[in-house]
Amino acid sequence: MLKLPVYLDHNATTPCDPQVVQAMLPFFTEMFGNAASRTHLYGWQAEEAVEYAREQVAALIGAGLKEVIFTSGATEADNLAIKGVFSMYAGKGDHIITVSTEHKAVLDTCKHLEKMGAAITWLTVDNEGLIDLQELEAAIRPTTVLIAVMYANNETGVVQPIRAISAIAKKHGIIFFCDATQAAGKIPLNVIDDGIDLLSLSAHKLYGPKGIGALYVRRKDPRVKLTALLHGGGHERGIRSGTLNVPGIVGFGKACSLCMENMEQESKRTGALRDKLENALSIMEDVMMNGSRLHRLPNTTNLSFKNIDGQALMLHFNKDLAVSSGSACTSASMEPSYVLKAMGLDDELAHSSLRFSLGRFTTEEEIGFAIERVSDAVQQLRAARVF
Ligand SMILES: *Cc1c(COP(=O)(O)O)cnc(C)c1O
């Protein structure tokens, strides 16, 4: 028996791996110490566990131990990276280059800085969701302090040409920040090889707990300095004060090491299931895949079902499938996805889109079931349509 609804929304969040939960449990009870307590065993145990987890997180991204700063998640890490650079390097300039398809945590942080006087260049993307490297280089000014481009997009899974972007940033001596929340744990990435200076990631997108994440801050070639957002006890090298979330950090570390161990076979397996789903649904008339076929995550497919409202489609199989639509609920109405619109989809097509994101525990049986339910719903809605 399938557990319903079948969960195909792993880019929104993932369940904790049971091994992650097991690793965390002792740190709620017997080993409850404050990692900053230097005077007794409870504190030492907590600190040791935090440093072990820091190694596990660092290993996933190829970072050094001292370069990993724990935060409450990727939203905070994104804010810390962007505001921290903007404030620290105010003497150099006030210009930031980013992309219109970034996550809200990056977009809205840049919009906020724009109100505070920053100059922001919003790069566009082509119909595959990719940025233009010439447009990027042409946007650079003497006052540019930061280039912020995500590794992989949360809605489409499209992976940007990270190494080419970092080469341009390096050539002009500009700090490169990369939101790698969707890529980390799914595809190999390495801050040295990829030339990334600041990188954010989040535990709950890679089978760890919610409310914990990290910012990688490069320590040499170049040494990146940040102004802190939170002041207090001087935790995390003074960059992020606040008592450490020890159980969360332990779970995050375990989750990273599980991702490292399983990445190759897991991406092959979810990739094959994703392709099966995508191919079966694309056979139907007027179904289009959004984003680069070549440069994307193995677990994600974003499909437009022409002439069908995505919301109506979801209502048809809501009890059976948990997926995301190409529309976002704002306080007043349904807004078409800004990511799909930036790729050239009109409002109607954006509204007719669904994102399917698979994960570690997605089964062949679940994908077979999803294909049936979506195909049925599409056929029913199309048949009911009066022309
Ligand atoms: C989920 C996500 C975030 C936000 O992460 P939180 O840890 O939930 O704050 C930021 N960027 C991207 C690309 C994401 O997918």
Short mmCIF file of C-alpha atoms and ligand atoms in Angstrom, two decimals:
data_model
loop_
_atom_site.label_atom_id
_atom_site.label_comp_id
_atom_site.label_asym_id
_atom_site.label_seq_id
_atom_site.Cartn_x
_atom_site.Cartn_y
_atom_site.Cartn_z
CA MET A 1 0.00 0.00 0.00
CA LEU A 2 1.22 3.47 -0.89
CA LYS A 3 1.29 6.11 1.78
CA LEU A 4 -0.86 8.95 0.44
CA PRO A 5 -0.38 11.62 -0.64
CA VAL A 6 2.79 10.56 -2.45
CA TYR A 7 5.41 13.21 -1.63
CA LEU A 8 7.03 14.72 -4.74
CA ASP A 9 7.97 18.09 -3.27
CA HIS A 10 11.51 17.49 -2.00
CA ASN A 11 12.74 20.89 -3.20
CA ALA A 12 10.43 22.44 -0.59
CA THR A 13 11.72 20.23 2.21
CA THR A 14 12.81 16.65 2.82
CA PRO A 15 11.95 14.23 5.62
CA CYS A 16 14.73 13.63 8.12
CA ASP A 17 16.67 10.47 7.39
CA PRO A 18 16.03 8.09 10.34
CA GLN A 19 19.80 7.86 10.85
CA VAL A 20 19.86 11.65 11.25
CA VAL A 21 17.20 11.49 13.97
CA GLN A 22 19.11 8.71 15.77
CA ALA A 23 22.28 10.80 15.75
CA MET A 24 20.43 13.82 17.17
CA LEU A 25 18.47 12.19 20.00
CA PRO A 26 21.17 12.01 22.72
CA PHE A 27 21.83 15.73 22.32
CA PHE A 28 18.33 16.61 23.53
CA THR A 29 18.67 14.65 26.79
CA GLU A 30 21.88 13.18 28.26
CA MET A 31 24.23 15.38 26.24
CA PHE A 32 22.32 18.63 26.49
CA GLY A 33 25.30 20.89 27.18
CA ASN A 34 25.96 24.34 25.81
CA ALA A 35 28.82 24.10 23.32
CA ALA A 36 30.19 27.37 24.71
CA SER A 37 30.49 26.00 28.28
CA ARG A 38 34.21 25.52 28.80
CA THR A 39 34.17 24.45 32.44
CA HIS A 40 32.57 21.00 32.46
CA LEU A 41 31.97 17.74 30.64
CA TYR A 42 28.51 18.71 29.35
CA GLY A 43 29.94 21.65 27.48
CA TRP A 44 32.94 19.69 26.19
CA GLN A 45 30.71 16.90 24.83
CA ALA A 46 28.52 19.40 23.01
CA GLU A 47 31.50 21.24 21.57
CA GLU A 48 33.10 18.00 20.38
CA ALA A 49 29.86 16.99 18.65
CA VAL A 50 29.59 20.41 16.98
CA GLU A 51 33.16 20.25 15.70
CA TYR A 52 32.64 16.73 14.39
CA ALA A 53 29.52 17.91 12.53
CA ARG A 54 31.42 20.93 11.22
CA GLU A 55 33.89 18.50 9.63
CA GLN A 56 31.03 16.57 8.02
CA VAL A 57 29.48 19.75 6.57
CA ALA A 58 32.87 21.06 5.42
CA ALA A 59 33.64 17.74 3.71
CA LEU A 60 30.45 17.88 1.62
CA ILE A 61 31.48 21.19 0.05
CA GLY A 62 35.29 20.87 0.15
CA ALA A 63 35.72 23.61 2.76
CA GLY A 64 38.11 24.02 5.67
CA LEU A 65 36.83 23.60 9.24
CA LYS A 66 37.17 27.26 10.14
CA GLU A 67 35.24 28.30 7.04
CA VAL A 68 31.86 26.87 8.09
CA ILE A 69 29.57 29.21 10.05
CA PHE A 70 26.37 27.64 11.39
CA THR A 71 23.17 29.66 10.92
CA SER A 72 19.44 29.02 11.35
CA GLY A 73 19.14 28.02 7.68
CA ALA A 74 19.81 29.20 4.16
CA THR A 75 17.64 32.32 4.50
CA GLU A 76 19.85 33.57 7.29
CA ALA A 77 23.02 32.49 5.46
CA ASP A 78 21.86 34.37 2.34
CA ASN A 79 21.14 37.49 4.40
CA LEU A 80 24.48 37.23 6.21
CA ALA A 81 26.44 36.82 2.98
CA ILE A 82 24.81 39.69 1.10
CA LYS A 83 24.31 42.23 3.90
CA GLY A 84 27.61 41.21 5.48
CA VAL A 85 29.58 41.91 2.29
CA PHE A 86 27.63 45.07 1.46
CA SER A 87 28.38 46.55 4.85
CA MET A 88 32.00 45.33 5.17
CA TYR A 89 33.06 46.50 1.71
CA ALA A 90 31.14 49.81 1.69
CA GLY A 91 34.47 51.57 1.20
CA LYS A 92 35.00 49.78 -2.13
CA GLY A 93 31.54 50.30 -3.59
CA ASP A 94 27.81 49.69 -3.40
CA HIS A 95 27.03 47.64 -6.51
CA ILE A 96 25.72 44.06 -6.42
CA ILE A 97 25.03 41.83 -9.43
CA THR A 98 22.42 39.10 -9.05
CA VAL A 99 19.80 37.27 -11.14
CA SER A 100 16.04 37.70 -11.41
CA THR A 101 15.46 33.97 -10.78
CA GLU A 102 17.20 33.76 -7.41
CA HIS A 103 15.39 32.50 -4.32
CA LYS A 104 13.36 35.12 -2.42
CA ALA A 105 15.93 35.07 0.38
CA VAL A 106 18.44 36.56 -2.07
CA LEU A 107 16.02 38.70 -4.12
CA ASP A 108 14.35 40.37 -1.17
CA THR A 109 17.64 40.93 0.63
CA CYS A 110 18.96 42.73 -2.46
CA LYS A 111 15.70 44.70 -2.80
CA HIS A 112 16.07 45.76 0.82
CA LEU A 113 19.63 46.95 0.21
CA GLU A 114 18.45 48.77 -2.91
CA LYS A 115 16.12 50.81 -0.68
CA MET A 116 19.09 51.50 1.57
CA GLY A 117 21.02 52.94 -1.37
CA ALA A 118 22.67 49.93 -3.02
CA ALA A 119 22.88 49.71 -6.81
CA ILE A 120 21.62 46.31 -7.96
CA THR A 121 21.93 44.80 -11.43
CA TRP A 122 19.32 42.11 -12.05
CA LEU A 123 20.57 39.75 -14.73
CA THR A 124 17.99 38.05 -16.92
CA VAL A 125 17.94 34.40 -18.01
CA ASP A 126 17.30 32.76 -21.38
CA ASN A 127 14.39 30.42 -22.08
CA GLU A 128 16.38 27.55 -20.52
CA GLY A 129 16.83 29.51 -17.28
CA LEU A 130 20.55 30.15 -17.82
CA ILE A 131 22.34 33.48 -17.40
CA ASP A 132 24.43 35.05 -20.17
CA LEU A 133 28.11 35.25 -19.19
CA GLN A 134 28.77 38.23 -21.46
CA GLU A 135 25.88 40.10 -19.85
CA LEU A 136 27.39 39.28 -16.45
CA GLU A 137 30.84 40.56 -17.35
CA ALA A 138 29.43 43.68 -19.00
CA ALA A 139 27.51 44.50 -15.80
CA ILE A 140 30.67 44.72 -13.70
CA ARG A 141 31.61 48.21 -12.49
CA PRO A 142 34.55 49.53 -10.46
CA THR A 143 32.11 49.69 -7.53
CA THR A 144 30.90 46.08 -7.79
CA VAL A 145 31.39 44.33 -4.44
CA LEU A 146 29.41 41.11 -4.94
CA ILE A 147 28.17 38.70 -7.60
CA ALA A 148 25.34 36.50 -6.26
CA VAL A 149 24.24 33.61 -8.47
CA MET A 150 22.58 30.43 -7.19
CA TYR A 151 23.97 26.98 -7.99
CA ALA A 152 20.67 25.31 -8.87
CA ASN A 153 17.19 26.80 -9.07
CA ASN A 154 14.56 25.53 -6.64
CA GLU A 155 11.66 25.67 -9.12
CA THR A 156 13.28 24.26 -12.25
CA GLY A 157 16.46 22.55 -11.01
CA VAL A 158 18.46 24.49 -13.64
CA VAL A 159 22.19 24.54 -12.78
CA GLN A 160 24.11 27.72 -13.66
CA PRO A 161 27.64 27.65 -15.20
CA ILE A 162 29.25 28.16 -11.79
CA ARG A 163 32.92 27.75 -12.80
CA ALA A 164 32.61 30.24 -15.65
CA ILE A 165 30.90 32.71 -13.31
CA SER A 166 33.57 32.36 -10.63
CA ALA A 167 36.31 32.82 -13.25
CA ILE A 168 34.78 36.15 -14.26
CA ALA A 169 34.41 37.22 -10.63
CA LYS A 170 38.02 36.28 -9.88
CA LYS A 171 39.33 38.07 -12.95
CA HIS A 172 37.75 41.30 -11.70
CA GLY A 173 38.55 40.74 -8.01
CA ILE A 174 34.89 40.50 -6.99
CA ILE A 175 33.50 38.25 -4.25
CA PHE A 176 31.27 35.45 -5.58
CA PHE A 177 28.39 34.26 -3.40
CA CYS A 178 26.48 31.15 -4.39
CA ASP A 179 23.22 29.94 -2.84
CA ALA A 180 23.78 26.19 -3.15
CA THR A 181 20.79 25.13 -1.06
CA GLN A 182 19.31 22.98 -3.84
CA ALA A 183 22.58 21.64 -5.22
CA ALA A 184 24.24 20.61 -1.96
CA GLY A 185 23.82 16.91 -1.36
CA LYS A 186 22.33 16.27 -4.81
CA ILE A 187 25.28 16.92 -7.14
CA PRO A 188 29.03 17.13 -6.45
CA LEU A 189 30.20 20.61 -5.58
CA ASN A 190 33.48 21.92 -4.23
CA VAL A 191 34.17 25.48 -3.16
CA ILE A 192 37.82 25.29 -4.29
CA ASP A 193 37.26 23.72 -7.72
CA ASP A 194 34.15 25.83 -8.26
CA GLY A 195 35.87 29.05 -7.14
CA ILE A 196 33.12 30.03 -4.68
CA ASP A 197 33.88 32.59 -1.94
CA LEU A 198 30.62 32.40 0.01
CA LEU A 199 28.14 29.52 -0.16
CA SER A 200 24.87 28.88 1.65
CA LEU A 201 23.18 25.57 2.37
CA SER A 202 20.37 24.24 4.53
CA ALA A 203 19.95 20.95 6.41
CA HIS A 204 16.24 20.42 5.73
CA LYS A 205 16.80 20.29 1.96
CA LEU A 206 19.20 17.35 2.38
CA TYR A 207 17.39 15.03 4.85
CA GLY A 208 18.46 16.94 7.95
CA PRO A 209 16.31 18.92 10.42
CA LYS A 210 14.69 22.30 9.83
CA GLY A 211 16.11 25.46 11.36
CA ILE A 212 19.79 24.77 10.77
CA GLY A 213 22.08 25.68 7.90
CA ALA A 214 25.49 27.12 7.20
CA LEU A 215 27.42 29.77 5.36
CA TYR A 216 30.83 28.90 3.95
CA VAL A 217 33.17 31.90 4.24
CA ARG A 218 36.46 31.61 2.35
CA ARG A 219 39.55 32.22 4.53
CA LYS A 220 42.23 32.55 1.86
CA ASP A 221 42.62 33.57 -1.81
CA PRO A 222 40.82 35.81 -0.97
CA ARG A 223 40.04 36.08 2.73
CA VAL A 224 36.41 37.22 2.86
CA LYS A 225 35.31 39.40 5.74
CA LEU A 226 31.72 39.93 6.81
CA THR A 227 29.89 42.33 9.07
CA ALA A 228 27.77 40.30 11.50
CA LEU A 229 23.96 40.50 11.54
CA LEU A 230 23.65 39.25 15.13
CA HIS A 231 25.73 40.49 18.01
CA GLY A 232 26.14 38.84 21.37
CA GLY A 233 28.34 36.10 22.76
CA GLY A 234 30.72 36.11 19.81
CA HIS A 235 29.96 32.54 18.73
CA GLU A 236 31.07 31.28 15.31
CA ARG A 237 34.16 33.55 15.19
CA GLY A 238 32.02 36.56 16.00
CA ILE A 239 30.19 36.25 12.70
CA ARG A 240 27.04 34.69 14.17
CA SER A 241 26.35 35.08 17.87
CA GLY A 242 23.79 32.90 19.61
CA THR A 243 23.89 29.59 21.51
CA LEU A 244 24.51 26.84 19.00
CA ASN A 245 21.66 24.49 18.07
CA VAL A 246 23.63 21.41 19.03
CA PRO A 247 21.09 18.69 18.11
CA GLY A 248 20.36 20.48 14.83
CA ILE A 249 24.04 20.80 14.00
CA VAL A 250 24.66 17.11 14.81
CA GLY A 251 21.77 16.14 12.52
CA PHE A 252 22.99 18.48 9.78
CA GLY A 253 26.46 16.89 9.93
CA LYS A 254 25.07 13.37 9.78
CA ALA A 255 22.80 14.35 6.87
CA CYS A 256 25.78 15.76 4.94
CA SER A 257 27.84 12.64 5.41
CA LEU A 258 24.93 10.43 4.30
CA CYS A 259 24.56 12.58 1.17
CA MET A 260 28.26 12.22 0.44
CA GLU A 261 28.14 8.44 0.82
CA ASN A 262 25.07 7.97 -1.34
CA MET A 263 25.23 10.83 -3.84
CA GLU A 264 26.36 8.92 -6.89
CA GLN A 265 23.90 6.04 -6.72
CA GLU A 266 21.13 8.24 -5.37
CA SER A 267 21.36 10.76 -8.19
CA LYS A 268 21.36 7.91 -10.73
CA ARG A 269 18.30 6.36 -9.13
CA THR A 270 16.24 9.55 -8.70
CA GLY A 271 17.39 10.70 -12.14
CA ALA A 272 16.04 7.53 -13.74
CA LEU A 273 12.72 7.86 -11.88
CA ARG A 274 12.48 11.56 -12.78
CA ASP A 275 13.10 10.75 -16.45
CA LYS A 276 10.47 8.02 -16.33
CA LEU A 277 7.91 10.46 -14.89
CA GLU A 278 8.87 13.23 -17.28
CA ASN A 279 8.82 11.03 -20.37
CA ALA A 280 5.48 9.44 -19.49
CA LEU A 281 3.83 12.84 -18.93
CA SER A 282 5.48 14.52 -21.92
CA ILE A 283 3.94 11.95 -24.26
CA MET A 284 0.65 13.75 -23.74
CA GLU A 285 -0.17 16.58 -26.09
CA ASP A 286 0.81 20.12 -25.12
CA VAL A 287 3.06 19.23 -22.20
CA MET A 288 6.32 21.17 -22.08
CA MET A 289 9.38 20.81 -19.89
CA ASN A 290 10.71 24.06 -18.42
CA GLY A 291 14.43 24.67 -18.11
CA SER A 292 17.66 23.31 -19.52
CA ARG A 293 17.50 19.57 -20.17
CA LEU A 294 21.28 19.33 -19.96
CA HIS A 295 22.11 21.58 -17.03
CA ARG A 296 19.81 20.61 -14.21
CA LEU A 297 19.42 18.63 -11.01
CA PRO A 298 18.62 14.92 -11.33
CA ASN A 299 15.57 15.03 -9.04
CA THR A 300 13.51 17.88 -10.52
CA THR A 301 11.16 18.31 -13.44
CA ASN A 302 9.01 21.37 -14.08
CA LEU A 303 6.21 20.80 -16.59
CA SER A 304 3.63 23.07 -18.20
CA PHE A 305 0.27 21.57 -19.11
CA LYS A 306 -0.96 23.96 -21.76
CA ASN A 307 -4.56 25.21 -21.38
CA ILE A 308 -4.91 23.65 -17.97
CA ASP A 309 -4.80 25.63 -14.78
CA GLY A 310 -2.14 24.17 -12.50
CA GLN A 311 -4.23 24.92 -9.43
CA ALA A 312 -7.24 23.07 -10.90
CA LEU A 313 -4.96 20.20 -11.88
CA MET A 314 -3.60 19.98 -8.35
CA LEU A 315 -7.12 19.98 -6.90
CA HIS A 316 -7.80 16.90 -9.00
CA PHE A 317 -5.12 14.86 -7.30
CA ASN A 318 -4.49 16.76 -4.09
CA LYS A 319 -5.35 13.79 -1.88
CA ASP A 320 -2.98 11.56 -3.82
CA LEU A 321 0.03 13.67 -4.75
CA ALA A 322 1.97 16.42 -2.98
CA VAL A 323 3.58 18.66 -5.61
CA SER A 324 4.17 22.40 -6.14
CA SER A 325 2.50 24.64 -8.69
CA GLY A 326 3.96 27.41 -10.82
CA SER A 327 1.93 29.89 -8.86
CA ALA A 328 2.72 31.37 -5.50
CA CYS A 329 0.11 32.42 -2.96
CA THR A 330 0.59 36.03 -2.01
CA SER A 331 -1.67 37.67 0.53
CA ALA A 332 -4.23 38.74 -2.04
CA SER A 333 -4.04 36.45 -5.07
CA MET A 334 -2.19 33.80 -7.03
CA GLU A 335 0.93 35.19 -8.65
CA PRO A 336 2.48 33.32 -11.56
CA SER A 337 6.00 32.09 -10.78
CA TYR A 338 8.56 34.87 -11.35
CA VAL A 339 11.13 32.23 -12.24
CA LEU A 340 9.06 30.83 -15.11
CA LYS A 341 8.08 34.33 -16.25
CA ALA A 342 11.76 35.32 -16.37
CA MET A 343 12.26 32.34 -18.71
CA GLY A 344 9.72 33.81 -21.10
CA LEU A 345 6.57 31.90 -20.13
CA ASP A 346 3.42 34.02 -20.21
CA ASP A 347 1.18 34.22 -17.14
CA GLU A 348 -1.17 31.52 -18.38
CA LEU A 349 1.58 29.03 -19.13
CA ALA A 350 3.27 29.78 -15.80
CA HIS A 351 -0.06 29.12 -14.05
CA SER A 352 -0.33 25.80 -15.89
CA SER A 353 2.98 24.52 -14.50
CA LEU A 354 3.77 21.96 -11.85
CA ARG A 355 7.07 21.09 -10.18
CA PHE A 356 7.79 17.48 -9.33
CA SER A 357 10.83 16.96 -7.10
CA LEU A 358 11.83 13.44 -6.14
CA GLY A 359 13.90 12.26 -3.22
CA ARG A 360 15.81 9.53 -1.41
CA PHE A 361 12.73 7.57 -0.43
CA THR A 362 10.74 7.96 -3.67
CA THR A 363 9.89 4.52 -5.07
CA GLU A 364 9.26 3.16 -8.54
CA GLU A 365 5.74 2.30 -7.42
CA GLU A 366 5.10 5.90 -6.35
CA ILE A 367 6.25 7.20 -9.72
CA GLY A 368 4.00 4.72 -11.55
CA PHE A 369 1.10 5.93 -9.41
CA ALA A 370 1.95 9.61 -10.04
CA ILE A 371 2.04 9.05 -13.80
CA GLU A 372 -1.42 7.47 -13.69
CA ARG A 373 -2.98 10.14 -11.50
CA VAL A 374 -1.56 13.11 -13.41
CA SER A 375 -2.37 11.64 -16.83
CA ASP A 376 -5.94 10.89 -15.73
CA ALA A 377 -6.42 14.38 -14.34
CA VAL A 378 -5.05 16.04 -17.47
CA GLN A 379 -7.29 13.97 -19.71
CA GLN A 380 -10.36 14.66 -17.59
CA LEU A 381 -9.74 18.40 -17.52
CA ARG A 382 -9.04 18.54 -21.23
CA ALA A 383 -12.15 16.50 -22.03
CA ALA A 384 -14.27 18.80 -19.88
CA ARG A 385 -13.00 21.88 -21.65
CA VAL A 386 -15.51 23.48 -24.00
CA PHE A 387 -13.96 25.06 -27.06
C1 LIG B 1 14.90 26.48 0.62
C2 LIG B 1 15.80 27.46 0.02
C3 LIG B 1 16.27 28.56 0.74
C4 LIG B 1 15.81 28.85 2.15
O1 LIG B 1 16.32 27.91 3.04
P1 LIG B 1 15.81 27.85 4.56
O2 LIG B 1 16.83 27.00 5.25
O3 LIG B 1 14.47 27.20 4.50
O4 LIG B 1 15.76 29.22 5.10
C5 LIG B 1 17.14 29.42 0.12
N1 LIG B 1 17.54 29.23 -1.14
C6 LIG B 1 17.13 28.19 -1.87
C7 LIG B 1 17.62 28.01 -3.27
C8 LIG B 1 16.24 27.26 -1.32
O5 LIG B 1 15.81 26.25 -2.06
#
